[in-house]
Amino acid sequence: MYSPTIILEALVNGLMLGAVYALIALGLTLIYGVLHIVNFAHGALLTVSMYLVWIGCEYFGLDPYVAILFVTPAMFAIGYFLQRLVIGPASRGSDNGILLVTLGLSIVIQNLLLAGFNSDTRTIVTDYAFGVIPLGPLLLSQPRVIGLAVSVVTAGLLWLVLNRTDIGKAIRAVAKEKLGASLVGIDVAHVYAMTFAIGTACLAIAGGLLMPSFYVSPTTGAAFVLVAFTIVVLGGMGSIPGALIGGLLIGVVEAASSLFLGDSLGQIGIFLIFILVLLFKPTGLFGAR
Amino acid sequence: MLEITDLRAGYGGTEVLRGLTLSVGKGEIVAVLGSNGVGKTTLNKVLSGVQPARSGAIRFNGQDIFGASAKTVVSAGLIHVPEGRKIFPNLTILENLELGGYCRPKSARRTNLDKVFSIFPRLKERTTQLAGTMSGGEQQMLAIGRGLMGEPKLLILDEPSLGLSPLLVEEMFTLIRRLSDDGLPIMLVEQNVVQSLELASRAYILENGTVTISGDAAKLKDDPELRRAYLGL
Ligand SMILES: Nc1ncnc2c1ncn2[C@@H]1O[C@H](COP(=O)(O)OP(=O)(O)O)[C@@H](O)[C@H]1O
Ligand SMILES: [Mg+2]
């Protein structure tokens, strides 16, 4: 059996990775909560973010954390125009239509990445990738500590935007009452695009936080987003606190099942939870309805 | 103030407004009356730019707003308090009111809030309450308050008395009179014929998407045809 220190260390490290998962789930749940679409392109857009971070490091000599500062506005703009020019106009019809649009978009992006970068895996070498920060008897992974800190700050900023700014209030208003929003002069198409942009910008930050310890290939994002989907369902579709707490929880569960079942089975615990939630509390921990 | 000429609009293949003409002048309360399904709400949606019209003309305060976006209409000062209130249930009372002033400069917000709170003191007591947890009557007050935050030059009220108790209906109509006395032109869309005619200066009766009877509200009250059709007399 493992010593309590090792177990605790693994769980804390898992919790910190969970914070980055939460960031990915945050974007997904925000887009679902406001636009009422399941964004199947989320994974592909995470992959794009990771490649952009990699390009920043490889070709411009940036530190991945510094690259976040450039990739975030870029992904924000990509998200805005994707919704405004592609997804929005294409989703006038049925819900199935939107589903196919985001799914199609993810396939297109993935294939563009394949064409541009082929299927090789790319990594960034930093001198802190395996660095540790001691906390009492525990050794915490340095990139994960940074990941936790940046995720918490990002979630805090997002909370401020949603609760303290007019555009944030407009986003929350549109989520529940589109007609009422139009009648006070809110441009719903713009709010949709801003929401999609914010959700996509979360991916840029997550991409930068992941790159020091993970590789990127054209399909990398899909694996993370599968976990993010689980988090969104666990936390309750469209619930932001749900995504945050769900993310941390899933990080811990993944760490525990890797520890006790082995690395290759680490994700089994996640999908077990996914199925249990669907069976017993399909609205999730914080879900309405 | 508001002039609508030969307006046609509908959904898909069905025409709902079939050549509707009406106007609201400065300082007036104009009642637009008609039973369920005659197209009153459709008219309001077309006016506020959330539902396209097919043909006709809409002028507001000297500006052509036919086909204008909702944002343009609101910015022009034509504010529509919709049927069913359509407040933001997941936002607080204060946030609902703030968003009412979405198209207005933030510098005016404090003054406008004070004005709304002086009309609806009950809203001031509970600024942090979620709007969705309020009673129907309070939600109607909030919807009107939110409309007033948009600095209306003309206020459209779509069935403000719907679902309210008789006492609250009375209160609502008193309030409308008060807003009008303060100089705000009002287009009052109602099914409540008797009370609306008492309040309004002029009225239009809609049937099947057009105006069938119109004129001075006091005279309409005694119109035999109207009494037969709407009051069962
Ligand atoms: N969104 C819609 N799609 C299709 N038909 C509609 C829609 N809204 C209203 N209608 C139809 O238009 C007609 C007028 O409705 P409405 O304007 O709501 O009338 P009123 O407000 O006078 O009760 C009704 O026959 C109604 O069924
Ligand atoms: Mg109606």
Tab-separated table of C-alpha atoms and ligand atoms in Angstrom, chain B residues 11 14 16 34-43 45 51 83 158-159 191, ligand 1:
chain	number	residue	atom	x	y	z
B	11	TYR	CA	-45.468	34.523	-39.667
B	14	THR	CA	-50.046	33.571	-42.627
B	16	VAL	CA	-51.502	38.610	-39.088
B	34	GLY	CA	-58.999	43.517	-29.221
B	35	SER	CA	-59.596	39.958	-28.170
B	36	ASN	CA	-57.012	37.214	-28.080
B	37	GLY	CA	-55.172	36.525	-31.316
B	38	VAL	CA	-56.083	39.631	-33.300
B	39	GLY	CA	-52.436	40.616	-33.637
B	40	LYS	CA	-51.803	43.113	-30.835
B	41	THR	CA	-48.579	41.498	-29.660
B	42	THR	CA	-47.436	41.000	-33.219
B	43	LEU	CA	-47.904	44.723	-33.798
B	45	LYS	CA	-43.055	43.121	-31.845
B	51	GLN	CA	-40.377	40.779	-35.826
B	83	GLU	CA	-46.738	40.749	-22.651
B	158	ASP	CA	-48.669	44.993	-23.730
B	159	GLU	CA	-51.422	43.682	-21.440
B	191	GLN	CA	-58.085	43.113	-23.545
C	1	LIG	N1	-44.341	33.247	-33.246
C	1	LIG	C1	-45.483	33.006	-33.931
C	1	LIG	N2	-45.470	32.150	-34.968
C	1	LIG	C2	-46.598	31.913	-35.671
C	1	LIG	N3	-47.784	32.475	-35.415
C	1	LIG	C3	-47.869	33.340	-34.397
C	1	LIG	C4	-46.709	33.645	-33.595
C	1	LIG	N4	-47.077	34.536	-32.655
C	1	LIG	C5	-48.393	34.781	-32.846
C	1	LIG	N5	-48.857	34.049	-33.887
C	1	LIG	C6	-50.243	34.078	-34.385
C	1	LIG	O1	-50.538	35.395	-34.793
C	1	LIG	C7	-51.842	35.737	-34.411
C	1	LIG	C8	-51.823	37.004	-33.585
C	1	LIG	O2	-51.176	36.742	-32.362
C	1	LIG	P1	-50.828	37.880	-31.329
C	1	LIG	O3	-50.161	38.985	-32.054
C	1	LIG	O4	-50.093	37.274	-30.206
C	1	LIG	O5	-52.277	38.322	-30.869
C	1	LIG	P2	-52.751	39.091	-29.566
C	1	LIG	O6	-51.563	39.691	-28.914
C	1	LIG	O7	-53.707	40.112	-30.091
C	1	LIG	O8	-53.430	38.094	-28.690
C	1	LIG	C9	-52.425	34.538	-33.685
C	1	LIG	O9	-53.215	33.822	-34.595
C	1	LIG	C10	-51.225	33.746	-33.297
C	1	LIG	O10	-51.524	32.375	-33.285
